[in-house]
């Protein structure tokens, strides 16, 4: 049982850490988009969208539109 608790805590820590990394990537993509650097924005949004980030999926769709 204690091993299960340790594994669960590690999973939560990884999820929280990667969440902030995803948000940082999204902020960079939005910044690139607003500056007109569409190639960089497309690359960032695509990477995040492939990870299941819904707002990035939306922006990727908008860019393709």
Short mmCIF file of C-alpha atoms in Angstrom, two decimals:
data_model
loop_
_atom_site.label_atom_id
_atom_site.label_comp_id
_atom_site.label_asym_id
_atom_site.label_seq_id
_atom_site.Cartn_x
_atom_site.Cartn_y
_atom_site.Cartn_z
CA UNK A 1 0.00 0.00 0.00
CA UNK A 2 2.73 2.57 0.78
CA UNK A 3 4.29 1.94 -2.66
CA UNK A 4 0.95 2.72 -4.28
CA UNK A 5 0.75 6.03 -2.43
CA UNK A 6 4.28 6.93 -3.53
CA UNK A 7 3.47 6.07 -7.15
CA UNK A 8 0.28 8.15 -7.04
CA UNK A 9 2.14 11.13 -5.57
CA UNK A 10 4.76 10.88 -8.31
CA UNK A 11 2.05 10.79 -10.98
CA UNK A 12 0.41 13.90 -9.56
CA UNK A 13 3.76 15.70 -9.43
CA UNK A 14 4.49 14.85 -13.07
CA UNK A 15 1.01 15.93 -14.15
CA UNK A 16 1.27 19.27 -12.35
CA UNK A 17 4.77 19.92 -13.67
CA UNK A 18 3.91 19.11 -17.25
CA UNK A 19 0.76 21.22 -17.05
CA UNK A 20 2.79 24.37 -16.40
CA UNK A 21 5.15 23.48 -19.23
CA UNK A 22 2.17 23.11 -21.57
CA UNK A 23 0.78 26.47 -20.51
CA UNK A 24 4.17 28.09 -21.04
CA UNK A 25 4.27 26.61 -24.55
CA UNK A 26 0.77 27.89 -25.23
CA UNK A 27 1.75 31.38 -24.10
CA UNK A 28 4.75 31.29 -26.44
CA UNK A 29 2.53 30.17 -29.32
CA UNK A 30 0.02 32.95 -28.66
CA UNK A 31 2.84 35.48 -28.49
CA UNK A 32 4.28 34.28 -31.80
CA UNK A 33 0.80 34.42 -33.37
CA UNK A 34 0.17 37.97 -32.15
CA UNK A 35 3.55 39.09 -33.55
CA UNK A 36 2.74 37.59 -36.95
CA UNK A 37 5.27 34.76 -36.66
CA UNK A 38 2.77 32.23 -37.97
CA UNK A 39 5.34 29.54 -38.71
CA UNK A 40 6.49 29.42 -35.07
CA UNK A 41 2.91 29.67 -33.78
CA UNK A 42 1.79 26.83 -36.04
CA UNK A 43 4.64 24.64 -34.86
CA UNK A 44 3.90 25.32 -31.16
CA UNK A 45 0.13 24.93 -31.49
CA UNK A 46 0.58 21.69 -33.46
CA UNK A 47 2.86 20.20 -30.81
CA UNK A 48 0.46 21.12 -28.01
CA UNK A 49 -2.58 19.95 -29.97
CA UNK A 50 -0.96 16.55 -30.45
CA UNK A 51 -0.68 16.34 -26.66
CA UNK A 52 -4.43 16.89 -26.33
CA UNK A 53 -4.40 20.58 -25.34
CA UNK A 54 -7.88 21.72 -26.37
CA UNK A 55 -7.19 25.48 -26.70
CA UNK A 56 -4.18 24.70 -28.91
CA UNK A 57 -6.37 22.37 -31.00
CA UNK A 58 -8.83 25.23 -31.44
CA UNK A 59 -6.12 27.70 -32.48
CA UNK A 60 -4.61 25.15 -34.84
CA UNK A 61 -8.03 24.78 -36.47
CA UNK A 62 -8.35 28.56 -36.74
CA UNK A 63 -4.96 28.82 -38.37
CA UNK A 64 -5.80 26.11 -40.91
CA UNK A 65 -9.11 27.86 -41.63
#
